[in-house]
Coordinates of N, CA and C in Angstrom, one line a residue:
X1 N -11.1 -62.3 66.5 CA -10.6 -63.2 65.5 C -11.2 -64.6 65.7
X2 N -11.2 -65.1 66.9 CA -11.7 -66.4 67.2 C -13.2 -66.5 67.0
X3 N -13.9 -65.4 67.3 CA -15.4 -65.3 67.1 C -15.7 -65.3 65.6
X4 N -14.9 -64.6 64.8 CA -15.1 -64.6 63.3 C -14.9 -66.0 62.7
X5 N -13.8 -66.6 63.2 CA -13.5 -68.0 62.7 C -14.6 -69.0 63.0
X6 N -15.2 -68.8 64.3 CA -16.3 -69.7 64.7 C -17.5 -69.5 63.8
X7 N -17.8 -68.3 63.5 CA -19.0 -68.0 62.6 C -18.8 -68.6 61.2
X8 N -17.6 -68.4 60.7 CA -17.2 -68.9 59.3 C -17.3 -70.5 59.3
X9 N -16.7 -71.1 60.3 CA -16.8 -72.6 60.4 C -18.2 -73.1 60.5
X10 N -19.0 -72.4 61.3 CA -20.4 -72.8 61.5 C -21.2 -72.7 60.2
X11 N -21.0 -71.6 59.5 CA -21.7 -71.4 58.2 C -21.3 -72.5 57.2
X12 N -20.0 -72.8 57.1 CA -19.6 -73.9 56.2 C -20.2 -75.2 56.6
X13 N -20.2 -75.5 57.9 CA -20.8 -76.8 58.3 C -22.3 -76.9 58.0
X14 N -23.0 -75.8 58.2 CA -24.4 -75.8 57.8 C -24.7 -76.0 56.3
X15 N -23.8 -75.4 55.5 CA -24.0 -75.5 54.1 C -23.7 -76.9 53.6
X16 N -22.7 -77.5 54.3 CA -22.3 -78.9 53.9 C -23.4 -79.9 54.3
X17 N -24.1 -79.6 55.5 CA -25.1 -80.5 55.9 C -26.4 -80.4 55.2
X18 N -26.7 -79.2 54.6 CA -28.0 -78.9 54.0 C -28.3 -79.9 52.8
X19 N -27.4 -80.1 51.9 CA -27.7 -81.0 50.8 C -28.1 -82.4 51.2
X20 N -27.5 -82.9 52.3 CA -27.8 -84.2 52.8 C -29.2 -84.3 53.3
X21 N -29.7 -83.2 54.0 CA -31.0 -83.2 54.5 C -32.0 -83.1 53.4
X22 N -31.6 -82.4 52.3 CA -32.5 -82.2 51.1 C -32.6 -83.4 50.2
X23 N -31.5 -84.0 49.9 CA -31.4 -85.1 48.9 C -30.9 -86.4 49.5
X24 N -31.8 -87.4 49.5 CA -31.3 -88.7 50.0 C -30.2 -89.3 49.2
X25 N -29.4 -90.1 49.8 CA -28.3 -90.7 49.1 C -28.7 -91.8 48.2
X26 N -27.9 -92.0 47.1 CA -28.1 -93.1 46.2 C -27.6 -94.4 46.8
X27 N -28.5 -95.4 46.7 CA -28.1 -96.7 47.3 C -27.1 -97.4 46.4
X28 N -26.3 -98.3 47.1 CA -25.3 -99.1 46.4 C -26.0 -100.2 45.5
X29 N -25.3 -100.6 44.5 CA -25.8 -101.6 43.6 C -25.4 -103.0 44.1
X30 N -26.2 -104.0 43.8 CA -25.9 -105.4 44.2 C -24.8 -106.0 43.4
X31 N -24.1 -106.9 44.1 CA -22.9 -107.5 43.4 C -23.4 -108.6 42.4
X32 N -22.5 -108.9 41.5 CA -22.7 -109.9 40.4 C -22.6 -111.3 41.0
X33 N -23.5 -112.2 40.6 CA -23.5 -113.5 41.0 C -22.3 -114.3 40.5
X34 N -21.8 -115.3 41.2 CA -20.6 -116.0 40.7 C -21.0 -117.0 39.6
X35 N -20.0 -117.3 38.7 CA -20.2 -118.2 37.7 C -20.1 -119.7 38.2
X36 N -20.7 -120.6 37.5 CA -20.7 -122.0 37.9 C -21.7 -122.8 37.1
X37 N -21.9 -124.1 37.4 CA -22.9 -124.9 36.7 C -24.3 -124.2 36.9
X38 N -24.5 -123.9 38.2 CA -25.7 -123.0 38.5 C -25.2 -121.6 38.8
X39 N -25.3 -120.7 37.9 CA -24.8 -119.3 38.2 C -25.5 -118.7 39.4
X40 N -24.8 -118.0 40.2 CA -25.3 -117.4 41.4 C -26.2 -116.2 41.1
X41 N -27.1 -115.9 42.0 CA -28.0 -114.8 41.8 C -27.3 -113.5 42.1
X42 N -27.6 -112.5 41.3 CA -27.1 -111.1 41.6 C -27.7 -110.6 42.8
X43 N -26.9 -109.8 43.5 CA -27.4 -109.2 44.8 C -28.4 -108.1 44.5
X44 N -29.3 -107.9 45.5 CA -30.4 -106.9 45.3 C -29.8 -105.5 45.6
X45 N -30.3 -104.5 44.9 CA -29.9 -103.2 45.2 C -30.4 -102.6 46.5
X46 N -29.7 -101.7 47.1 CA -30.2 -101.2 48.4 C -31.3 -100.1 48.1
X47 N -32.1 -99.8 49.2 CA -33.1 -98.8 49.1 C -32.5 -97.4 49.2
X48 N -33.1 -96.4 48.4 CA -32.6 -95.1 48.4 C -32.9 -94.4 49.8
X49 N -32.1 -93.4 50.2 CA -32.3 -92.7 51.4 C -33.5 -91.8 51.4
X50 N -34.2 -91.8 52.6 CA -35.3 -90.9 52.7 C -34.9 -89.5 53.0
X51 N -35.5 -88.5 52.3 CA -35.2 -87.1 52.5 C -36.3 -86.3 51.8
X52 N -36.1 -85.0 51.7 CA -37.0 -84.1 50.9 C -37.1 -84.6 49.5
X53 N -36.0 -85.0 48.9 CA -35.9 -85.6 47.6 C -35.3 -87.0 47.8
X54 N -36.2 -88.0 47.7 CA -35.7 -89.4 48.0 C -34.6 -89.8 47.1
X55 N -33.7 -90.6 47.6 CA -32.6 -91.1 46.8 C -33.0 -92.2 45.9
X56 N -32.2 -92.4 44.9 CA -32.5 -93.5 43.9 C -32.1 -94.8 44.5
X57 N -33.0 -95.8 44.2 CA -32.6 -97.2 44.7 C -31.5 -97.8 43.9
X58 N -30.7 -98.6 44.5 CA -29.5 -99.2 43.8 C -30.0 -100.2 42.8
X59 N -29.2 -100.4 41.8 CA -29.4 -101.4 40.7 C -29.1 -102.8 41.2
X60 N -29.9 -103.8 40.7 CA -29.6 -105.2 41.1 C -28.4 -105.7 40.3
X61 N -27.7 -106.6 40.9 CA -26.5 -107.2 40.3 C -26.9 -108.2 39.2
X62 N -25.9 -108.4 38.2 CA -26.1 -109.3 37.1 C -26.0 -110.8 37.7
X63 N -26.9 -111.6 37.2 CA -26.7 -113.0 37.6 C -25.5 -113.7 37.0
X64 N -24.9 -114.7 37.7 CA -23.7 -115.3 37.2 C -24.0 -116.2 36.0
X65 N -23.0 -116.4 35.1 CA -23.1 -117.3 34.0 C -22.9 -118.8 34.4
X66 N -23.6 -119.7 33.7 CA -23.4 -121.1 34.0 C -24.3 -121.9 33.1
X67 N -24.4 -123.2 33.3 CA -25.3 -124.0 32.5 C -26.8 -123.5 32.8
X68 N -27.0 -123.2 34.0 CA -28.3 -122.5 34.4 C -27.9 -121.1 34.8
X69 N -28.1 -120.1 34.0 CA -27.7 -118.8 34.4 C -28.5 -118.3 35.6
X70 N -27.8 -117.6 36.5 CA -28.4 -117.0 37.7 C -29.3 -115.9 37.4
X71 N -30.3 -115.7 38.2 CA -31.3 -114.6 38.1 C -30.6 -113.3 38.5
X72 N -31.0 -112.2 37.8 CA -30.5 -110.9 38.2 C -31.2 -110.4 39.5
X73 N -30.4 -109.6 40.2 CA -31.0 -109.1 41.5 C -32.0 -108.0 41.3
X74 N -32.9 -107.9 42.2 CA -34.0 -106.9 42.1 C -33.5 -105.5 42.4
X75 N -34.0 -104.5 41.7 CA -33.6 -103.1 42.0 C -34.2 -102.7 43.4
X76 N -33.5 -101.8 44.0 CA -33.9 -101.2 45.3 C -35.1 -100.2 45.1
X77 N -35.8 -100.0 46.2 CA -36.9 -99.0 46.2 C -36.3 -97.6 46.3
X78 N -37.0 -96.7 45.6 CA -36.6 -95.3 45.7 C -37.0 -94.8 47.1
X79 N -36.2 -93.9 47.6 CA -36.5 -93.3 48.9 C -37.7 -92.4 49.0
X80 N -38.4 -92.4 50.1 CA -39.5 -91.6 50.3 C -39.2 -90.1 50.5
X81 N -40.0 -89.2 50.0 CA -39.7 -87.8 50.2 C -40.8 -87.0 49.5
X82 N -40.6 -85.6 49.6 CA -41.6 -84.8 48.9 C -41.5 -85.1 47.4
X83 N -40.3 -85.5 46.9 CA -40.1 -86.0 45.6 C -39.6 -87.4 45.7
X84 N -40.4 -88.4 45.5 CA -40.0 -89.8 45.7 C -38.8 -90.1 44.7
X85 N -37.9 -90.9 45.2 CA -36.7 -91.3 44.4 C -37.1 -92.4 43.4
X86 N -36.3 -92.5 42.4 CA -36.6 -93.5 41.3 C -36.1 -94.8 41.8
X87 N -36.9 -95.9 41.5 CA -36.5 -97.2 41.8 C -35.3 -97.7 41.0
X88 N -34.5 -98.5 41.5 CA -33.3 -99.1 40.8 C -33.7 -100.1 39.7
X89 N -32.9 -100.2 38.7 CA -33.1 -101.2 37.7 C -32.8 -102.6 38.1
X90 N -33.5 -103.6 37.6 CA -33.2 -105.0 37.9 C -32.0 -105.4 37.1
X91 N -31.2 -106.3 37.7 CA -30.0 -106.8 37.1 C -30.4 -107.8 35.9
X92 N -29.5 -107.9 35.0 CA -29.7 -108.8 33.8 C -29.5 -110.2 34.3
X93 N -30.2 -111.2 33.7 CA -30.0 -112.6 34.0 C -28.7 -113.1 33.4
X94 N -28.1 -114.1 34.1 CA -26.8 -114.6 33.6 C -27.0 -115.5 32.3
X95 N -26.0 -115.5 31.5 CA -26.0 -116.3 30.3 C -25.8 -117.8 30.7
X96 N -26.3 -118.7 29.8 CA -26.1 -120.1 30.0 C -27.0 -120.9 29.0
X97 N -27.0 -122.2 29.2 CA -27.8 -123.0 28.3 C -29.3 -122.6 28.6
X98 N -29.6 -122.4 29.8 CA -30.9 -121.8 30.2 C -30.6 -120.5 30.8
X99 N -30.9 -119.4 30.1 CA -30.5 -118.1 30.5 C -31.3 -117.7 31.8
X100 N -30.7 -117.0 32.7 CA -31.4 -116.6 33.9 C -32.4 -115.5 33.7
X101 N -33.4 -115.4 34.6 CA -34.4 -114.3 34.5 C -33.8 -113.0 34.9
X102 N -34.2 -111.9 34.3 CA -33.8 -110.6 34.7 C -34.5 -110.2 36.0
X103 N -33.9 -109.4 36.8 CA -34.4 -109.0 38.1 C -35.5 -107.9 37.9
X104 N -36.5 -107.9 38.8 CA -37.5 -106.9 38.8 C -37.0 -105.5 39.1
X105 N -37.6 -104.5 38.5 CA -37.2 -103.1 38.9 C -37.8 -102.7 40.2
X106 N -37.1 -101.8 40.9 CA -37.6 -101.4 42.2 C -38.8 -100.4 42.1
X107 N -39.7 -100.3 43.0 CA -40.8 -99.4 43.0 C -40.3 -97.9 43.3
X108 N -40.9 -97.0 42.6 CA -40.6 -95.6 42.9 C -41.0 -95.2 44.3
X109 N -40.3 -94.3 44.9 CA -40.6 -93.8 46.3 C -41.8 -93.0 46.4
X110 N -42.5 -93.1 47.5 CA -43.7 -92.3 47.8 C -43.4 -90.9 48.1
X111 N -44.3 -90.0 47.7 CA -44.1 -88.6 48.0 C -45.2 -87.7 47.4
X112 N -45.1 -86.4 47.6 CA -46.0 -85.5 46.9 C -45.9 -85.7 45.4
X113 N -44.7 -86.0 44.9 CA -44.5 -86.3 43.5 C -43.8 -87.7 43.6
X114 N -44.6 -88.8 43.2 CA -44.1 -90.1 43.3 C -42.9 -90.4 42.4
X115 N -42.0 -91.2 42.8 CA -40.8 -91.5 42.0 C -41.2 -92.5 40.9
X116 N -40.4 -92.5 39.8 CA -40.6 -93.5 38.7 C -40.1 -94.8 39.1
X117 N -40.8 -95.9 38.7 CA -40.4 -97.2 38.9 C -39.2 -97.6 38.0
X118 N -38.4 -98.5 38.6 CA -37.2 -98.9 37.8 C -37.5 -99.9 36.7
X119 N -36.7 -100.0 35.7 CA -36.9 -100.9 34.6 C -36.5 -102.3 35.0
X120 N -37.1 -103.3 34.4 CA -36.8 -104.7 34.7 C -35.5 -105.1 33.9
X121 N -34.8 -106.0 34.5 CA -33.5 -106.5 33.8 C -33.8 -107.4 32.6
X122 N -32.8 -107.4 31.7 CA -32.9 -108.2 30.5 C -32.7 -109.7 30.9
X123 N -33.4 -110.5 30.3 CA -33.2 -112.0 30.5 C -31.9 -112.4 29.9
X124 N -31.3 -113.4 30.5 CA -30.0 -113.9 30.1 C -30.1 -114.6 28.7
X125 N -28.9 -114.6 28.0 CA -28.8 -115.3 26.7 C -28.5 -116.7 26.9
X126 N -29.2 -117.6 26.0 CA -28.9 -119.0 26.1 C -29.7 -119.7 25.0
X127 N -29.6 -121.1 25.0 CA -30.4 -121.8 24.1 C -31.9 -121.6 24.4
X128 N -32.2 -121.4 25.7 CA -33.5 -121.0 26.2 C -33.3 -119.7 26.9
X129 N -33.6 -118.6 26.2 CA -33.4 -117.3 26.7 C -34.2 -117.1 28.0
X130 N -33.7 -116.3 28.9 CA -34.3 -116.1 30.2 C -35.4 -115.0 30.0
X131 N -36.4 -115.0 31.0 CA -37.5 -114.1 31.0 C -37.0 -112.7 31.5
X132 N -37.5 -111.7 30.8 CA -37.2 -110.3 31.3 C -37.9 -110.0 32.6
X133 N -37.2 -109.2 33.4 CA -37.8 -108.8 34.7 C -38.9 -107.8 34.5
X134 N -39.8 -107.8 35.5 CA -40.9 -106.9 35.5 C -40.5 -105.5 36.0
X135 N -41.1 -104.5 35.3 CA -40.8 -103.1 35.7 C -41.4 -102.8 37.1
X136 N -40.8 -101.9 37.8 CA -41.3 -101.5 39.1 C -42.5 -100.6 39.0
X137 N -43.3 -100.6 40.0 CA -44.5 -99.7 40.0 C -44.1 -98.2 40.3
X138 N -44.8 -97.3 39.7 CA -44.5 -95.9 40.0 C -44.9 -95.6 41.5
X139 N -44.3 -94.6 42.1 CA -44.5 -94.3 43.5 C -45.9 -93.7 43.7
X140 N -46.5 -94.0 44.9 CA -47.7 -93.4 45.3 C -47.5 -91.9 45.6
X141 N -48.5 -91.1 45.5 CA -48.3 -89.7 45.7 C -49.5 -89.0 46.2
X142 N -49.3 -87.9 46.9 CA -50.4 -87.1 47.3 C -50.9 -86.2 46.2
X143 N -50.1 -86.0 45.2 CA -50.5 -85.1 44.1 C -50.3 -85.7 42.7
X144 N -49.0 -86.1 42.4 CA -48.7 -86.5 41.1 C -48.0 -87.9 41.1
X145 N -48.8 -88.9 40.7 CA -48.2 -90.3 40.6 C -47.3 -90.4 39.4
X146 N -46.3 -91.2 39.5 CA -45.3 -91.3 38.4 C -45.5 -92.6 37.6
X147 N -44.8 -92.7 36.5 CA -45.0 -93.9 35.6 C -44.3 -95.1 36.1
X148 N -44.9 -96.3 35.8 CA -44.2 -97.5 36.1 C -43.0 -97.7 35.2
X149 N -42.1 -98.6 35.7 CA -40.9 -98.9 34.9 C -41.2 -99.8 33.7
X150 N -40.3 -99.8 32.7 CA -40.5 -100.7 31.6 C -40.1 -102.1 31.9
X151 N -40.8 -103.0 31.3 CA -40.4 -104.4 31.5 C -39.1 -104.7 30.7
X152 N -38.3 -105.7 31.3 CA -37.1 -106.0 30.6 C -37.3 -106.9 29.4
X153 N -36.3 -106.8 28.4 CA -36.4 -107.6 27.2 C -36.1 -109.0 27.5
X154 N -36.8 -109.9 26.8 CA -36.5 -111.4 26.9 C -35.1 -111.7 26.4
X155 N -34.4 -112.7 26.9 CA -33.1 -113.0 26.5 C -33.1 -113.7 25.1
X156 N -32.0 -113.5 24.4 CA -31.9 -114.1 23.0 C -31.5 -115.6 23.2
X157 N -32.0 -116.4 22.2 CA -31.7 -117.8 22.2 C -32.4 -118.5 21.1
X158 N -32.2 -119.9 21.1 CA -33.0 -120.7 20.1 C -34.5 -120.6 20.4
X159 N -34.8 -120.5 21.7 CA -36.1 -120.2 22.2 C -36.0 -118.9 23.0
X160 N -36.4 -117.9 22.4 CA -36.3 -116.5 23.0 C -37.1 -116.4 24.3
X161 N -36.6 -115.7 25.3 CA -37.3 -115.5 26.5 C -38.4 -114.5 26.4
X162 N -39.4 -114.6 27.3 CA -40.5 -113.7 27.3 C -40.1 -112.3 27.9
X163 N -40.6 -111.3 27.3 CA -40.3 -109.9 27.9 C -41.1 -109.7 29.2
X164 N -40.5 -108.9 30.1 CA -41.2 -108.7 31.4 C -42.3 -107.7 31.2
X165 N -43.2 -107.8 32.2 CA -44.4 -106.9 32.2 C -44.0 -105.5 32.7
X166 N -44.7 -104.5 32.1 CA -44.4 -103.1 32.6 C -45.0 -102.9 34.0
X167 N -44.4 -102.0 34.7 CA -44.8 -101.7 36.0 C -46.1 -100.8 36.0
X168 N -46.9 -100.9 37.1 CA -48.1 -100.2 37.3 C -47.8 -98.7 37.6
X169 N -48.6 -97.8 37.0 CA -48.5 -96.4 37.3 C -48.8 -96.1 38.8
X170 N -48.2 -95.1 39.3 CA -48.4 -94.7 40.7 C -49.8 -94.2 41.1
X171 N -50.2 -94.6 42.2 CA -51.5 -94.2 42.7 C -51.5 -92.7 43.3
X172 N -52.5 -92.0 43.1 CA -52.6 -90.7 43.7 C -53.7 -90.7 44.8
X173 N -53.3 -90.1 45.9 CA -54.3 -90.1 47.0 C -54.9 -88.7 47.2

């Protein structure tokens, strides 16, 4: 009976551990910047975990609102793996008289199949709209490079913000 229980418990433990080795964890998102005359910057997203399938990078936090809106945090890098993880999206810029710039998207993780770059954050709304964040580059790959992320939209305002540039496609080696 004890031997049978040991075999069952061991099998369950192996099954529970297997997905973690296969798929990297998704990283946490950055926190929102505080409001004020100068809005705080949003926190950067964490990098995705490395594994056979790289984890997705965390999203950047939104910039805080203020007279000068805070910039959005940058997205985290996708984890490295046979299948590179997707880069996190950049946080939106904070609203204000001068809208904050959107955060840049994280780059896709490297791998046999490179991960997709994260999208840039939207510029903050204001009399002078903030600039959209740049999209992250697609991950480098041994076989199949992935597409770069889309640039963020410029913020709305009396003077609209400039849209962010699109990310570069991934290199293939």
